Coordinates of C-alpha atoms in Angstrom, one line a residue:
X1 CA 85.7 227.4 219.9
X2 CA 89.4 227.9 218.2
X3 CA 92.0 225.6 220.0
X4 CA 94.1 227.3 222.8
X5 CA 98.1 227.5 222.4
X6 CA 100.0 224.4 222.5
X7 CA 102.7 224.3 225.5
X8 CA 105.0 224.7 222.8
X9 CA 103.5 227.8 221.6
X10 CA 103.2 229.0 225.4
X11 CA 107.0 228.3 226.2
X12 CA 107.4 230.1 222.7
X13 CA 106.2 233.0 223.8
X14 CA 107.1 233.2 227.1
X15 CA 111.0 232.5 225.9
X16 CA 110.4 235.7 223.8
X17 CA 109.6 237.5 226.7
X18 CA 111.8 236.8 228.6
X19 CA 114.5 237.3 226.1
X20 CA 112.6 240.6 225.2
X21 CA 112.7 242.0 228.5
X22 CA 117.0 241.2 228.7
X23 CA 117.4 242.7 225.5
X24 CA 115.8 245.8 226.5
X25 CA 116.7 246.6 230.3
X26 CA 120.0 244.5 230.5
X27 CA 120.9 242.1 233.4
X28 CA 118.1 241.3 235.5
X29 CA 118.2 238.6 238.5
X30 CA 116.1 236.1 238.4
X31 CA 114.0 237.4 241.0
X32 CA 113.5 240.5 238.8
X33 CA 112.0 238.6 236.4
X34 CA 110.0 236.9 238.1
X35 CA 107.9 239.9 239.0
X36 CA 108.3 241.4 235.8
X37 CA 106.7 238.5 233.8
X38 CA 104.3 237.0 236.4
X39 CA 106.1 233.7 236.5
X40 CA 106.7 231.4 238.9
X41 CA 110.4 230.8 239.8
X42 CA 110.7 227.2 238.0
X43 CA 109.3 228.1 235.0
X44 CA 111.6 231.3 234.9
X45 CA 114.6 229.0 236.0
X46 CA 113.9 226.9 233.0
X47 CA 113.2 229.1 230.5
X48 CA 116.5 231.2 231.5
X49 CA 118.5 227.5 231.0
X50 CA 116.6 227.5 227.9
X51 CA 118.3 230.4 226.3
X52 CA 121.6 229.8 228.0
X53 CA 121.7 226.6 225.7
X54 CA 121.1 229.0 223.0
X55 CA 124.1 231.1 223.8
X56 CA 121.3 233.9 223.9
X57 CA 121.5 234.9 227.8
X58 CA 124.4 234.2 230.3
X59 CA 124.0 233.7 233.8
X60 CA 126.1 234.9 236.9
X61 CA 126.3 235.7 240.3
X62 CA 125.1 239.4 241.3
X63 CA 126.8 242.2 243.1
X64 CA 126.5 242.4 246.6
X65 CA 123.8 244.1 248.0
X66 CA 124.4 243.1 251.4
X67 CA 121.1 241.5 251.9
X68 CA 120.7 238.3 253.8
X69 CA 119.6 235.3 252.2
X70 CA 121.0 233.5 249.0
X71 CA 121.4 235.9 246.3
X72 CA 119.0 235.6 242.7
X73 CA 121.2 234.5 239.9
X74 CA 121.6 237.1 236.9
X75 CA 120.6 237.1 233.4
X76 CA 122.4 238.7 230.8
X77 CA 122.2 239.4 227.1
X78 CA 125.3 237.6 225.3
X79 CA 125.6 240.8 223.4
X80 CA 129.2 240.2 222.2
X81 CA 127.8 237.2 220.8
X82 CA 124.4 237.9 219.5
X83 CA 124.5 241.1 217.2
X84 CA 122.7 242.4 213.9
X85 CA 124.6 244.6 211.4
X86 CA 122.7 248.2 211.1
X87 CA 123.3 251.1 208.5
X88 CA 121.9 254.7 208.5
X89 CA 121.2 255.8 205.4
X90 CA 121.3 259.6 205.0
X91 CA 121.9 263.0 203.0
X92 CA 125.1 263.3 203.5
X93 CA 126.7 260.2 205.3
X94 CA 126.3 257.0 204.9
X95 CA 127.1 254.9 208.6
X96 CA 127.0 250.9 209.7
X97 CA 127.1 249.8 213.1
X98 CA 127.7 245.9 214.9
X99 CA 124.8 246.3 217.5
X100 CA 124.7 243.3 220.1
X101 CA 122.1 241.9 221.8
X102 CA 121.5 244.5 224.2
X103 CA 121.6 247.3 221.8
X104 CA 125.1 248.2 222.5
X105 CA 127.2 249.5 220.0
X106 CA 130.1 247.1 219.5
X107 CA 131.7 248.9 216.5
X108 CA 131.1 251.5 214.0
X109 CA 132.2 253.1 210.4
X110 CA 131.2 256.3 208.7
X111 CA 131.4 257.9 205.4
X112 CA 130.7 261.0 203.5
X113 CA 127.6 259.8 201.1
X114 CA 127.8 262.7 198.0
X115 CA 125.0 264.1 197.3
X116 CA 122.7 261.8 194.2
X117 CA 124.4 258.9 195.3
X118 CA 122.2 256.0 194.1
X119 CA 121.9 253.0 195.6
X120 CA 123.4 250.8 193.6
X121 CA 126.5 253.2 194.7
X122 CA 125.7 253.6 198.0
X123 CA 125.3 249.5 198.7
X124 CA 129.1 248.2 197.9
X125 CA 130.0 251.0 200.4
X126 CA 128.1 250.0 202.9
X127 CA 128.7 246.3 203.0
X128 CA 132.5 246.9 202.3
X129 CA 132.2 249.0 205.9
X130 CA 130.2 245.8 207.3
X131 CA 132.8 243.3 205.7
X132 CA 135.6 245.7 207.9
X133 CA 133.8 245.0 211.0
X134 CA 133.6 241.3 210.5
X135 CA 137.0 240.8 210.4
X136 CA 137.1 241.5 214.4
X137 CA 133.6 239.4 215.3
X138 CA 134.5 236.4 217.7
X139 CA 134.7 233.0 215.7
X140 CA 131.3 231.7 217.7
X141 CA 129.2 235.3 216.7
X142 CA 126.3 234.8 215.2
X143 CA 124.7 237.8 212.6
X144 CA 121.0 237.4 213.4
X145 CA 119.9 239.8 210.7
X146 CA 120.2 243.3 209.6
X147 CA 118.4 246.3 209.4
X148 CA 118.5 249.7 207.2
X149 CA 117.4 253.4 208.2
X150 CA 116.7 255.5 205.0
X151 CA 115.6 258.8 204.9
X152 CA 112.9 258.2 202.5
X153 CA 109.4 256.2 202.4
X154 CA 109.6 253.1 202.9
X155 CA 107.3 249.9 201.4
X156 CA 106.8 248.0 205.0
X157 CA 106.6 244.5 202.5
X158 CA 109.8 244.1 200.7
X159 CA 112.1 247.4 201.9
X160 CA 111.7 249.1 198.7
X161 CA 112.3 253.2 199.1
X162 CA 109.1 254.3 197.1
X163 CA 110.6 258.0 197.5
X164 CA 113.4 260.1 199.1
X165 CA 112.9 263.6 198.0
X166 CA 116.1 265.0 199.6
X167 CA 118.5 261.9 197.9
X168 CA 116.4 261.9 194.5
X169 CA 115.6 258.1 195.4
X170 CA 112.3 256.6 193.3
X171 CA 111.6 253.1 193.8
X172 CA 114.9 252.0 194.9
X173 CA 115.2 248.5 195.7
X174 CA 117.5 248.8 199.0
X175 CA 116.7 245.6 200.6
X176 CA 117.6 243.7 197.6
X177 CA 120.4 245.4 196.6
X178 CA 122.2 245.8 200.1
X179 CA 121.5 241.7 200.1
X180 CA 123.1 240.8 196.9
X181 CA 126.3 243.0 198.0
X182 CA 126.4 241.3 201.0
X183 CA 126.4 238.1 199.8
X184 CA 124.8 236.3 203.1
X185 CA 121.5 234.8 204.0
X186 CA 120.1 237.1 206.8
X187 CA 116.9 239.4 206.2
X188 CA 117.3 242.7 205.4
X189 CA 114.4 244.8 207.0
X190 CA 114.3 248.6 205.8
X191 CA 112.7 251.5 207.7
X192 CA 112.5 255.2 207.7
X193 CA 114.9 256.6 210.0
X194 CA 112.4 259.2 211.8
X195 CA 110.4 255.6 212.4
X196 CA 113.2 253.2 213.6
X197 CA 114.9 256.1 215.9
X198 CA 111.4 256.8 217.5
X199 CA 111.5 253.1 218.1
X200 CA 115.0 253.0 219.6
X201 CA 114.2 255.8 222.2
X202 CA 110.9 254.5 223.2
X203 CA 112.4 250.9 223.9
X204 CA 115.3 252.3 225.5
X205 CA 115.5 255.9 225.6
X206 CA 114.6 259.0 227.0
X207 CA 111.1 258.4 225.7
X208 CA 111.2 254.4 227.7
X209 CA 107.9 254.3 230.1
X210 CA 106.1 257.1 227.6
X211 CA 103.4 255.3 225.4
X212 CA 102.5 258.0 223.4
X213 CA 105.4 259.7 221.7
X214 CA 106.4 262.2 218.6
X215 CA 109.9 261.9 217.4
X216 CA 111.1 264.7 214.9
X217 CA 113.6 264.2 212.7
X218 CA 115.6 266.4 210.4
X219 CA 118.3 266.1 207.8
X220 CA 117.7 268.3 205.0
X221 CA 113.9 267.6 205.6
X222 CA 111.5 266.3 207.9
X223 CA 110.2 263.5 208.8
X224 CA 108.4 261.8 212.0
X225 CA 108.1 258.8 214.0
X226 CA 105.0 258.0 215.9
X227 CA 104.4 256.3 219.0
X228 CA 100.6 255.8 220.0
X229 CA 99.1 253.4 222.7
X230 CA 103.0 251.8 222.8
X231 CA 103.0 250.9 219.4
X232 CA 104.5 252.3 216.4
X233 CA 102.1 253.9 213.8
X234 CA 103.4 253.6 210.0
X235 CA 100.3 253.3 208.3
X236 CA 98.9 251.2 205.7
X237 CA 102.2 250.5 203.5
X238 CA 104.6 251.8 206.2
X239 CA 104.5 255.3 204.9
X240 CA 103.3 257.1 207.7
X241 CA 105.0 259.8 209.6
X242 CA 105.3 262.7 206.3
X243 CA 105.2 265.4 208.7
X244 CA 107.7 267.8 207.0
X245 CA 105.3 267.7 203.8
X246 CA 102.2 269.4 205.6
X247 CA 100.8 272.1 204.1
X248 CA 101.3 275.0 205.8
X249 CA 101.8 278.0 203.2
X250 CA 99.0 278.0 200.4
X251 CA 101.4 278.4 197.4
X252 CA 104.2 278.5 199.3
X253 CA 107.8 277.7 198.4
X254 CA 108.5 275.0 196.1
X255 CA 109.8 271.3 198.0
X256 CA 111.7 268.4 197.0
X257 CA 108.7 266.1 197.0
X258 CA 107.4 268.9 194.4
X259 CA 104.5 270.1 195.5
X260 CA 104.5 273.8 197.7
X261 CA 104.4 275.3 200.9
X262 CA 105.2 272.1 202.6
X263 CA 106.6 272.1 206.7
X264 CA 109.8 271.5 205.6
X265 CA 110.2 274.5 203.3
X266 CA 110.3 276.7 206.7
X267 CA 112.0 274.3 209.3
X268 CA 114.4 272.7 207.1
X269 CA 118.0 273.0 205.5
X270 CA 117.0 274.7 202.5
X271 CA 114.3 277.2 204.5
X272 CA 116.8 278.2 207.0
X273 CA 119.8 278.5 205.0
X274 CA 117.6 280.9 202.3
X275 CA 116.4 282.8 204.8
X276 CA 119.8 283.2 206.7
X277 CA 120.9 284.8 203.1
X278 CA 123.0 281.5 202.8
X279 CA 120.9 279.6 199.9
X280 CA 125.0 278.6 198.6
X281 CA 125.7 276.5 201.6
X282 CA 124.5 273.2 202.5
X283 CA 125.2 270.0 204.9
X284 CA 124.2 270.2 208.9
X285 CA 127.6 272.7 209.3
X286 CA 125.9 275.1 207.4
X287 CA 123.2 274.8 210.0
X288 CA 125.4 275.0 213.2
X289 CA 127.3 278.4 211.6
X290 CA 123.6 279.4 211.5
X291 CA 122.8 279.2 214.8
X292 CA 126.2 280.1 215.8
X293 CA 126.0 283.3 214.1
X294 CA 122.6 284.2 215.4
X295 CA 123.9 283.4 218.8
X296 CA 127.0 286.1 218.2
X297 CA 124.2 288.4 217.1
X298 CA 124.3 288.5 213.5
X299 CA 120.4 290.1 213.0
X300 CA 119.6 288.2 209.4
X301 CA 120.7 284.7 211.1
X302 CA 119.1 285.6 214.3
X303 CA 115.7 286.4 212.7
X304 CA 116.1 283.2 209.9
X305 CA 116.8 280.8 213.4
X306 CA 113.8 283.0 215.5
X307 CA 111.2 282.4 211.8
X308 CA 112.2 278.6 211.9
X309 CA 111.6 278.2 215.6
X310 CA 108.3 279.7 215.4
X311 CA 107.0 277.5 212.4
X312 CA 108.4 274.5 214.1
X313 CA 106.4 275.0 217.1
X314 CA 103.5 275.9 214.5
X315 CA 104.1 272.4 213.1
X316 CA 104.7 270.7 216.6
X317 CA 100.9 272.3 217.8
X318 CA 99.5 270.6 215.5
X319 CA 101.0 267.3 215.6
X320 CA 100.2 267.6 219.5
X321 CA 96.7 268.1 219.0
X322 CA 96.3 265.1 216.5
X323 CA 98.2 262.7 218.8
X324 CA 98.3 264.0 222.5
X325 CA 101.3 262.8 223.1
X326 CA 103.6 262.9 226.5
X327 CA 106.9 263.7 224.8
X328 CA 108.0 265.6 221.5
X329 CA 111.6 264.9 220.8
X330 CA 113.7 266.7 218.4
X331 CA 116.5 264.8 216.4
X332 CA 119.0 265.5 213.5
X333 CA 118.7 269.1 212.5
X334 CA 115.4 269.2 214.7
X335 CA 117.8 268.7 217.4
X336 CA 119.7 271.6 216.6
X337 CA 116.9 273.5 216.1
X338 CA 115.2 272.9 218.9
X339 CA 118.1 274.0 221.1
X340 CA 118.6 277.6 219.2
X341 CA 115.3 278.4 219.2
X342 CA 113.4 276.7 222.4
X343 CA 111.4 279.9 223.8
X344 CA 109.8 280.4 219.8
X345 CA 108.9 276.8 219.4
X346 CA 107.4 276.5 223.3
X347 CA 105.4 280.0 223.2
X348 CA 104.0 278.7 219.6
X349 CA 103.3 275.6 220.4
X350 CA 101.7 277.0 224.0
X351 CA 99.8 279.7 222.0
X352 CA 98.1 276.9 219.0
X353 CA 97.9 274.1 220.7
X354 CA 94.8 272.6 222.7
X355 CA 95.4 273.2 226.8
X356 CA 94.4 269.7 227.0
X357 CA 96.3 268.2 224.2
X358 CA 99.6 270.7 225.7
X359 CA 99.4 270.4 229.3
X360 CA 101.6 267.6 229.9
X361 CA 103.7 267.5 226.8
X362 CA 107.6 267.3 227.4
X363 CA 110.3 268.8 224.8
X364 CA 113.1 266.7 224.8
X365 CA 116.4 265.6 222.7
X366 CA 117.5 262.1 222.3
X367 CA 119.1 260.1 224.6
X368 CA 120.5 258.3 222.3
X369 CA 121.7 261.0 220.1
X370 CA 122.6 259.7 216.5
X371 CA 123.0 256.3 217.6
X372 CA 119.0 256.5 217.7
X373 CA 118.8 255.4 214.1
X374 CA 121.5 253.0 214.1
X375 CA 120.3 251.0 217.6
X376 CA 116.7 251.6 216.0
X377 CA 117.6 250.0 212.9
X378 CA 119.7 247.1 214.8
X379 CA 115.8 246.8 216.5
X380 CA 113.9 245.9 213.6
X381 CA 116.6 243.2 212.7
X382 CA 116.3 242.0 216.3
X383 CA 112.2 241.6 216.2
X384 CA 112.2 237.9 214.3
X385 CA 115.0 236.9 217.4
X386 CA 112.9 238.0 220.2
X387 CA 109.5 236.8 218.6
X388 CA 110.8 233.2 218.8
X389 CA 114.4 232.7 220.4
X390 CA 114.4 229.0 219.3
X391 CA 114.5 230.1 215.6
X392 CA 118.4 231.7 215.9
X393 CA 119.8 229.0 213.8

């Protein structure tokens, strides 16, 4: 038989979890955690001191609850201390975040990204917004790594965006060239954005307790992140989750990714602004004076918002009947969309999908809002932390 763990390994492990469990539901007494990680009180006490020598966790004295009895110490992510640099990577913005331990949001910057910007443009403005932000970091922070939301697909191995349809990206080398901008020896961990923000709301989101969650995302296409069993599904190479490029429409319109009658061709910018009659416009205000005129009754934007709705909940159907998920959330565009066109997508997606598969899904819209991708992203650069806390420096 294979050697057990070593106590080292064990106290390894269990420091992660602890630290895990911190990072994702904030202060937590002592007590708490005791129940929440089936440890003893000792073991818990020590492993707390552990990570206070760190500077990864605080301690302090709770609020009163006007219970008898001496009160359970607190735990507390340092998150002013502890924080990973995170960028969002999209059509038409570009955006970097400080995210502390935690997954607050400690500062941000955002820029207009012109369309075709490569990435060997995009990366000296995105690490001069980073640089910005360092100039108000405490003296005793420490940058435990950093990580990247792209619309695009994403090589899992090495962060390389294999293809972006909407940004014209092949084979960009965004991990690499983000890190030689930057100057500093942190990893660089790249994901798609649909992905990292389905991550972000499961962990701590309106999706947290639900195991088995679809997140949509839209910017000018479509993309999803999966949640099944708890765990995030990204397939073989990480490229999982290419919902807008379903075919839905034999010889259907022509897509970015340049094949036809994809998902996205109906649900997306270029689908709804063509058949609003507004195939000149472009950018997410083009959407919103969409569904802003079909909510004043203009009849061509009403019926372009009422066509998208209904493919979207053709799409959503069956996406629920592959997965059975509990929740469907809508971000980006799908967010918007969602909101303008609820009854279509819900009597679609009622009249397609499986009663079994339907029964119990929820329709929701991020908690987090936009900051999904950013806190999502700050999570990936936070995984190598809170797999071993002992390897910060």
């Amino acid at each position: 038989m294979p050697p057990g763990p070593s106590q080292d390994e064990i106290r390894r492990q269990n420091l992660g979890a602890l630290l895990r469990h911190v990072h994702v539901h904030g202060a937590t007494s002592r007590a708490e955690l005791t129940t929440a990680l089936g440890l003893n009180r000792s073991t818990i006490g020590a492993l707390t001191a552990d990570l206070a020598g760190a500077g990864l966790v605080s301690e302090g004295a709770p609020k009163e609850t006007g219970r008898a009895g001496r009160p359970s110490p607190v735990v507390r992510p340092e998150s002013t201390r502890i924080h990973a640099y995170a960028y969002s990577i999209e059509v038409d913005r570009l955006r970097a975040a400080r995210v502390g331990l935690g997954g607050v949001v400690l500062d941000r910057r955002e820029l207009d990204r012109p369309r075709g910007l490569l990435v060997a443009e995009a990366a000296p403005l995105l690490a001069g917004a980073v640089k910005e932000m360092q100039q108000r970091v405490p003296a005793d922070a420490v940058c435990v790594g950093t990580g990247v939301a792209v619309c695009g697909m994403v090589r899992r191995d090495d962060g390389l965006v294999r293809l972006a349809p909407t940004t014209g990206w092949v084979d960009e080398p965004v991990a690499a060239a983000l890190g030689a901008e930057l100057g500093v020896d942190v990893p660089i961990t790249v994901g798609n954005v649909a992905d990292v923000a389905a991550f972000a709301e499961h962990a701590r989101g309106v999706a947290a307790g639900c195991d088995n969650v679809v997140y949509l995302y839209g910017d000018v296409g479509v993309g999803a992140g999966i949640i099944a069993g708890g765990r995030r599904v990204t397939g073989h190479g990480g490229y999982g989750g290419e919902v807008g490029h379903m075919k839905v429409v034999r010889d259907g319109e022509r897509c970015e990714c340049g094949s036809r009658g994809c998902w996205e061709t109906q649900i997306g910018e270029y689908g709804l602004l063509r058949n609003a009659g507004r195939s000149d416009a472009q950018g997410r205000e083009a959407l919103l004076a969409v569904f802003d005129a079909a909510d004043r009754g203009d009849a061509r934007a009403g019926a372009a918002v009422r066509q998208a709705g209904d493919w979207l909940g053709f799409g959503v159907a069956n996406l629920v009947n592959l997965f059975n998920p509990e929740m469907v959330i809508f971000g980006g565009t799908m967010r918007d969309l969602y909101l303008a066109a609820a009854a279509q997508i819900r009597s679609r997606l009622n009249a397609n999908a499986l009663p079994a598969c339907v029964e119990h899904v929820r329709l929701r819209t991020p908690k987090l809002g936009d900051d999904a991708a950013l806190v999502g992203a700050a999570e990936l650069a936070f995984e190598r932390l809170l797999a071993d806390p002992l390897d910060i420096g």
